[in-house]
Amino acid sequence: MALPSTNGREPVLSPRGLTSPRAFTGQTTIESKPELVRPLANFPPSIWADCFISFSLENTILKAYAKALEERKEAVRNLIIEATTDATTKLSLIYSVHRLGLSYIYSEEIDAQLDKLFKEIDLKDYEEVDLYTISVQFQVFRHHGYRLSSDVFNKFKDNSSNTFKEYVTRDVKGMLGLYESAYLRLHGEDILDEALEFTETRLKKIVCTLEGNLVRQVNQVLKRPFHNGMPMVEARLYFNTYKEESSSDETILDLAKVHFNYLQLLQKEELRIVSQWWKDMDFQTSVPYVRDRVPEIYLWILGLYLEPCYSKARIIATKITLFLVILDDTYDAYATIDESRLITDAINRWEIGAIDQLPEYIKPFYKILLNVYDELEKEYANEGRAFKVHASKQAFQEIAKAYLEEAEWLHNGYVATFPEYMKNGLITSAYNVISKSALVGMGAIVNEEALAWYETHPKILKASELISRLQDDVMTFQFERKRGQSATGVDAYIKEYNVSEEVAIKEIKKIIENAWKDINEECLKPTVVSMALLTPILNLARMIDVVYKFDDGFTFPGKTLKDYITLLFVTPAPTLTN
């Protein structure tokens, strides 16, 4: 994830040795040293304060939901494997199961069904099928890694005018399905590139004429298509849509509600744990200049994987990502260049003896950082999996060097070339740290061979990092200019290719689109590694769309992230039918 640069701040004079920007009174004495200029930021405080610390998990209720979940799983499993169900109904059912966030429960059963159905496909079978049905089936196969050809949409094109046929513009549900399908496109699929532009333009034009459930669906999809959304939130939002579908099955909806209720309790407990840890570490006192965003970071990590078995993994990854926020804001919003050099050296030495060289304000953080990693290393050494902790630590050391590189550019007034910027920027996107840290608590599924694959910096990881870096830059570059911070990817692109700001943004957006196509391609069968390893990387890219599509939703989380946190952890869970 790209931990966004601080926006809209002005340099502030602060006396040497100041540990809190709020402590500065502007007074000096004869004995005082020359004043230091620190790029302090007046970040908005947390909008949540300690509200999630007060949560108290009732284990009897959690166990009751777990039992209800197990009782309902079998009924839906029978629907998926039912031999007499026709292909269209079966694919529609699998589509609903996936949209409701339940497909991980039935991964083997779904793959077995799709294997069989995919082998039986004949594109001629789609000649009489409507656009919405084709779109649903296309999405089902692509979401589960099957390369169904985009040629299934050819019949909706008017060859004479090279555009989509007139009747398509009157089929709102069909256009919705086609729009969603277009986000699963690969390189060279021109028809889906055209479909995206066509459906987006048409849906925006007609949305004001729609009513009821349809207008809600169109607005929701135009805001964020399912493929680019956070899985847990998308599942929750789909409840009402599915309930109003004529083909909805109460058995599936009931399971989805129990599933959500169970996950909500489990995840609120996880959020309580990391919130209490943050408070106990007293970071708000030692490093008060950082963004206090514990629920937002937990939400970001929840976006990687929602499965209950990854509860511990989410807690570990959230803590490490909070360390990254502190590190990022220290380089970007507090430390002088000399202090940044000392911090980088200490992190790369990674020994408690290095603490003596550090400024006082960062010493508590450094000690906690080493302690947490040391505890993880000891714990996983007993299981023979300390190599995952080592990988996370090395990635953390690498990003410290990259943050220093950016600080040196700023200190020297240097605007990097676009290749230079991207080489360093893919590291400062923080995706390498977070993706490797996410592996620590994932269990035996992550072995040394899987980690070795990560170390090759595969195309999907690079694409996810690229989306993170450039989507952030497109949204924040104007603010960065105002505050005189390091040049962003937009500035580097303008310098490198001698183009206007408008052209640079347009071209960077094309790079982002192509990166999404790379990710889509890497998730198709046969995959190099299991989808259990690929999915968190895909989901990291999705979270960038969530956070940065409309604004800097992390630094100023009063919009999207506030709505998401409210939906998942504050709004009462859906009631059950029985």
Coordinates of C-alpha atoms in Angstrom, one line a residue, residues 226-546:
F226 CA -17.0 -5.1 -7.7
H227 CA -13.6 -6.2 -9.1
N228 CA -11.9 -3.1 -7.7
G229 CA -13.7 -3.1 -4.3
M230 CA -12.8 -4.4 -0.8
P231 CA -14.2 -8.0 -0.6
M232 CA -15.8 -7.7 2.8
V233 CA -17.5 -4.4 2.0
E234 CA -18.7 -5.6 -1.4
A235 CA -20.2 -8.7 0.2
R236 CA -22.1 -6.5 2.7
L237 CA -23.3 -4.1 0.0
Y238 CA -24.6 -7.0 -2.1
F239 CA -27.0 -8.2 0.5
N240 CA -29.8 -5.9 -0.6
T241 CA -29.2 -6.4 -4.3
Y242 CA -29.3 -10.2 -3.9
K243 CA -32.4 -10.1 -1.7
E244 CA -34.3 -8.3 -4.5
E245 CA -33.2 -10.6 -7.3
S246 CA -35.9 -12.9 -8.5
S247 CA -33.5 -15.8 -8.5
S248 CA -32.3 -15.2 -4.9
D249 CA -32.2 -18.2 -2.6
E250 CA -33.0 -17.7 1.0
T251 CA -30.6 -20.5 2.0
I252 CA -27.6 -18.6 0.5
L253 CA -28.7 -15.3 1.9
D254 CA -29.2 -16.8 5.4
L255 CA -25.7 -18.3 5.3
A256 CA -24.3 -14.9 4.2
K257 CA -25.9 -13.1 7.1
V258 CA -24.6 -15.7 9.6
H259 CA -21.2 -15.5 8.0
F260 CA -21.1 -11.7 8.2
N261 CA -22.3 -11.7 11.9
Y262 CA -19.6 -14.1 12.8
L263 CA -16.8 -12.2 11.0
Q264 CA -18.0 -8.9 12.4
L265 CA -17.6 -10.2 16.0
L266 CA -14.2 -11.7 15.3
Q267 CA -12.9 -8.7 13.5
K268 CA -14.1 -6.2 16.1
E269 CA -12.1 -8.2 18.6
E270 CA -9.0 -8.1 16.3
L271 CA -9.5 -4.3 16.0
R272 CA -9.8 -4.0 19.8
I273 CA -6.5 -5.9 20.2
V274 CA -4.5 -3.7 17.9
S275 CA -6.2 -0.5 19.2
Q276 CA -5.3 -1.5 22.8
W277 CA -1.7 -2.4 21.7
W278 CA -1.3 1.0 20.0
K279 CA -2.5 2.8 23.1
D280 CA -0.3 0.7 25.4
M281 CA 2.8 1.5 23.3
D282 CA 2.0 5.2 23.9
F283 CA 2.9 6.2 20.4
Q284 CA 0.6 9.2 20.7
T285 CA 3.0 10.6 23.2
S286 CA 6.4 9.6 21.8
V287 CA 5.6 10.4 18.1
P288 CA 2.6 12.7 18.2
Y289 CA 3.3 14.0 14.7
V290 CA 2.2 10.8 13.0
R291 CA -1.2 10.0 11.6
D292 CA -3.3 8.2 14.3
R293 CA -5.1 5.8 12.0
V294 CA -5.4 2.4 13.7
P295 CA -8.9 1.5 12.5
E296 CA -8.0 2.6 9.0
I297 CA -4.9 0.5 8.9
Y298 CA -6.7 -2.5 10.3
L299 CA -9.4 -2.0 7.5
W300 CA -6.6 -1.9 4.9
I301 CA -5.2 -5.2 6.1
L302 CA -8.7 -6.7 6.4
G303 CA -8.9 -6.0 2.7
L304 CA -6.1 -8.5 2.1
Y305 CA -8.0 -11.5 3.5
L306 CA -11.3 -11.8 5.3
E307 CA -11.1 -15.5 6.2
P308 CA -11.3 -16.4 9.9
C309 CA -8.2 -18.6 9.7
Y310 CA -6.1 -15.4 9.1
S311 CA -7.1 -13.7 12.3
K312 CA -3.6 -13.8 13.7
A313 CA -2.1 -12.8 10.3
R314 CA -4.3 -9.6 10.3
I315 CA -3.1 -8.6 13.8
I316 CA 0.6 -9.1 12.9
A317 CA 0.3 -7.3 9.5
T318 CA -1.6 -4.4 11.1
K319 CA 1.1 -3.8 13.7
I320 CA 3.9 -3.9 11.1
T321 CA 1.9 -1.5 8.8
L322 CA 1.4 0.9 11.7
F323 CA 5.2 0.8 12.1
L324 CA 5.4 1.9 8.5
V325 CA 3.1 4.8 9.1
I326 CA 5.4 6.0 11.9
L327 CA 8.4 5.6 9.7
D328 CA 6.9 7.3 6.7
D329 CA 5.6 10.2 8.7
T330 CA 9.0 10.6 10.6
Y331 CA 10.9 10.9 7.3
D332 CA 8.2 13.0 5.7
A333 CA 6.8 15.1 8.5
Y334 CA 9.3 15.5 11.2
A335 CA 12.9 14.4 10.9
T336 CA 15.8 16.6 9.6
I337 CA 18.0 15.1 6.9
D338 CA 20.7 14.3 9.4
E339 CA 18.2 12.5 11.6
S340 CA 16.8 10.6 8.7
R341 CA 20.3 9.3 7.9
L342 CA 20.8 8.2 11.5
I343 CA 17.4 6.5 11.6
T344 CA 18.1 4.7 8.3
D345 CA 21.5 3.5 9.6
A346 CA 20.0 2.2 12.9
I347 CA 17.2 0.3 11.1
N348 CA 19.7 -1.4 8.8
R349 CA 22.0 -2.2 11.8
W350 CA 18.9 -3.7 13.5
E351 CA 20.5 -4.0 17.0
I352 CA 19.6 -2.4 20.3
G353 CA 23.0 -0.8 20.5
A354 CA 22.2 1.5 17.6
I355 CA 19.5 3.2 19.8
D356 CA 22.2 5.5 21.3
Q357 CA 22.7 7.3 18.0
L358 CA 19.0 8.1 17.5
P359 CA 17.2 11.3 18.4
E360 CA 15.3 11.0 21.7
Y361 CA 11.8 11.2 20.1
I362 CA 12.3 8.1 17.9
K363 CA 14.0 5.8 20.5
P364 CA 10.8 4.4 22.0
F365 CA 9.6 3.4 18.5
Y366 CA 12.9 1.8 17.6
K367 CA 12.9 -0.3 20.8
I368 CA 9.3 -1.4 20.2
L369 CA 10.1 -2.2 16.6
L370 CA 13.0 -4.5 17.5
N371 CA 11.0 -6.1 20.3
V372 CA 8.0 -7.0 18.2
Y373 CA 10.1 -8.5 15.5
D374 CA 12.2 -10.4 18.0
E375 CA 9.1 -11.9 19.6
L376 CA 7.8 -12.9 16.2
E377 CA 11.1 -14.4 15.3
K378 CA 11.2 -16.5 18.4
E379 CA 7.7 -17.7 18.0
Y380 CA 8.0 -18.8 14.4
A381 CA 11.5 -20.2 14.9
N382 CA 9.8 -22.9 17.1
E383 CA 7.6 -23.7 14.1
G384 CA 10.5 -23.6 11.6
R385 CA 9.0 -20.6 9.8
A386 CA 11.2 -17.8 11.0
F387 CA 12.2 -17.2 7.4
K388 CA 8.9 -15.3 6.9
V389 CA 9.8 -12.9 9.7
H390 CA 13.3 -12.4 8.3
A391 CA 11.7 -11.5 4.9
S392 CA 9.5 -8.9 6.5
K393 CA 12.4 -7.4 8.4
Q394 CA 14.6 -7.1 5.3
A395 CA 11.7 -5.5 3.4
F396 CA 11.4 -3.0 6.3
Q397 CA 15.1 -2.2 6.1
E398 CA 14.8 -1.7 2.3
I399 CA 12.0 0.8 2.6
A400 CA 13.9 2.8 5.1
K401 CA 16.7 3.2 2.6
A402 CA 14.1 4.2 0.0
Y403 CA 12.5 6.8 2.3
L404 CA 16.0 8.3 2.8
E405 CA 16.5 8.4 -0.9
E406 CA 13.4 10.6 -1.3
A407 CA 14.5 12.8 1.6
E408 CA 17.9 13.3 0.0
W409 CA 16.2 14.3 -3.3
L410 CA 14.2 16.9 -1.4
H411 CA 17.2 18.1 0.5
N412 CA 19.2 18.6 -2.7
G413 CA 16.3 20.0 -4.7
Y414 CA 16.6 17.1 -7.1
V415 CA 13.7 16.0 -9.4
A416 CA 14.4 12.4 -10.3
T417 CA 13.9 11.0 -13.8
F418 CA 10.8 8.9 -14.2
P419 CA 12.8 5.6 -14.3
E420 CA 14.7 6.7 -11.1
Y421 CA 11.5 7.7 -9.4
M422 CA 9.7 4.5 -10.3
K423 CA 12.6 2.3 -9.2
N424 CA 12.6 3.9 -5.7
G425 CA 8.8 4.5 -5.7
L426 CA 7.9 0.9 -6.1
I427 CA 9.7 0.3 -2.8
T428 CA 8.1 3.3 -1.0
S429 CA 4.7 2.1 -2.1
A430 CA 5.2 -0.2 0.9
Y431 CA 3.6 -3.1 -0.9
N432 CA 6.7 -5.3 -0.7
V433 CA 6.8 -4.8 3.1
I434 CA 3.1 -5.4 3.6
S435 CA 2.7 -8.3 1.2
K436 CA 5.6 -10.1 2.9
S437 CA 4.4 -9.2 6.4
A438 CA 1.0 -10.6 5.4
L439 CA 2.6 -14.0 4.9
V440 CA 4.0 -14.2 8.5
G441 CA 0.8 -15.4 10.1
M442 CA -0.7 -17.3 7.2
G443 CA 0.5 -20.7 8.4
A444 CA 2.1 -23.6 6.6
I445 CA 0.7 -22.6 3.2
V446 CA 3.6 -20.1 2.9
N447 CA 6.7 -22.2 2.6
E448 CA 10.3 -21.3 1.6
E449 CA 9.4 -22.0 -2.1
A450 CA 6.5 -19.6 -2.0
L451 CA 8.7 -16.9 -0.4
A452 CA 11.4 -17.5 -3.1
W453 CA 8.7 -16.7 -5.6
Y454 CA 8.0 -13.4 -3.9
E455 CA 11.7 -12.6 -3.9
T456 CA 11.7 -12.8 -7.7
H457 CA 9.5 -9.7 -7.6
P458 CA 6.9 -11.2 -10.0
K459 CA 4.8 -9.3 -12.4
I460 CA 1.7 -9.3 -10.2
L461 CA 3.6 -7.8 -7.2
K462 CA 5.2 -5.2 -9.4
A463 CA 1.9 -4.3 -11.0
S464 CA 0.3 -3.9 -7.5
E465 CA 3.1 -1.7 -6.3
L466 CA 2.9 0.4 -9.5
I467 CA -0.8 1.0 -9.0
S468 CA -0.2 2.0 -5.4
R469 CA 2.6 4.4 -6.3
L470 CA 1.0 6.1 -9.3
Q471 CA -2.6 6.2 -8.1
D472 CA -1.4 8.0 -5.0
D473 CA 0.7 10.4 -7.0
V474 CA -2.2 11.3 -9.4
M475 CA -4.4 12.2 -6.5
T476 CA -1.8 14.1 -4.3
F477 CA 0.7 15.7 -6.6
Q478 CA -0.8 19.2 -6.5
F479 CA -0.7 19.3 -2.7
E480 CA 2.8 18.0 -2.7
R481 CA 3.9 20.9 -5.0
K482 CA 2.3 23.5 -2.6
R483 CA 4.2 22.2 0.4
G484 CA 7.5 22.0 -1.5
Q485 CA 8.0 18.3 -0.9
S486 CA 9.7 15.7 -3.1
A487 CA 8.5 15.6 -6.7
T488 CA 5.9 12.9 -7.4
G489 CA 5.6 10.5 -10.3
V490 CA 3.6 13.2 -12.2
D491 CA 6.4 15.7 -11.9
A492 CA 9.0 13.1 -12.8
Y493 CA 7.0 12.1 -15.9
I494 CA 6.6 15.8 -17.0
K495 CA 10.4 16.2 -16.7
E496 CA 11.3 13.0 -18.4
Y497 CA 9.1 13.3 -21.4
N498 CA 8.7 17.1 -21.6
V499 CA 4.9 17.0 -21.7
S500 CA 2.1 19.0 -20.1
E501 CA 0.5 18.1 -16.8
E502 CA -2.6 17.0 -18.5
V503 CA -0.8 14.6 -20.8
A504 CA 1.3 13.2 -18.0
I505 CA -1.8 12.4 -15.9
K506 CA -3.4 10.8 -18.9
E507 CA -0.4 8.6 -19.7
I508 CA 0.1 7.6 -16.0
K509 CA -3.6 6.5 -15.9
K510 CA -2.9 4.3 -18.9
I511 CA 0.1 2.8 -17.1
I512 CA -2.3 2.0 -14.1
E513 CA -4.8 0.4 -16.5
N514 CA -2.2 -1.8 -18.0
A515 CA -1.0 -2.8 -14.5
W516 CA -4.5 -4.0 -13.8
K517 CA -4.5 -6.0 -16.9
D518 CA -1.2 -7.6 -15.8
I519 CA -2.8 -8.5 -12.5
N520 CA -5.9 -10.0 -14.2
E521 CA -3.6 -12.1 -16.4
E522 CA -1.5 -13.4 -13.5
C523 CA -4.7 -14.6 -11.8
L524 CA -5.7 -16.9 -14.6
K525 CA -5.1 -20.6 -14.6
P526 CA -2.6 -22.1 -14.6
T527 CA -1.1 -19.8 -11.9
V528 CA 2.5 -19.9 -10.9
V529 CA 1.6 -20.2 -7.3
S530 CA -1.7 -20.8 -5.5
M531 CA -4.4 -18.2 -5.4
A532 CA -4.0 -18.1 -1.6
L533 CA -0.7 -16.3 -2.3
L534 CA -1.9 -14.2 -5.2
T535 CA -5.2 -13.0 -3.7
P536 CA -3.6 -10.7 -1.0
I537 CA -1.6 -9.0 -3.7
L538 CA -4.7 -8.5 -5.9
N539 CA -6.5 -7.2 -2.8
L540 CA -3.8 -4.7 -2.0
A541 CA -4.3 -3.2 -5.5
R542 CA -8.1 -3.1 -4.8
M543 CA -7.5 -1.2 -1.5
I544 CA -5.6 1.5 -3.4
D545 CA -8.8 2.1 -5.5
V546 CA -10.8 2.3 -2.3

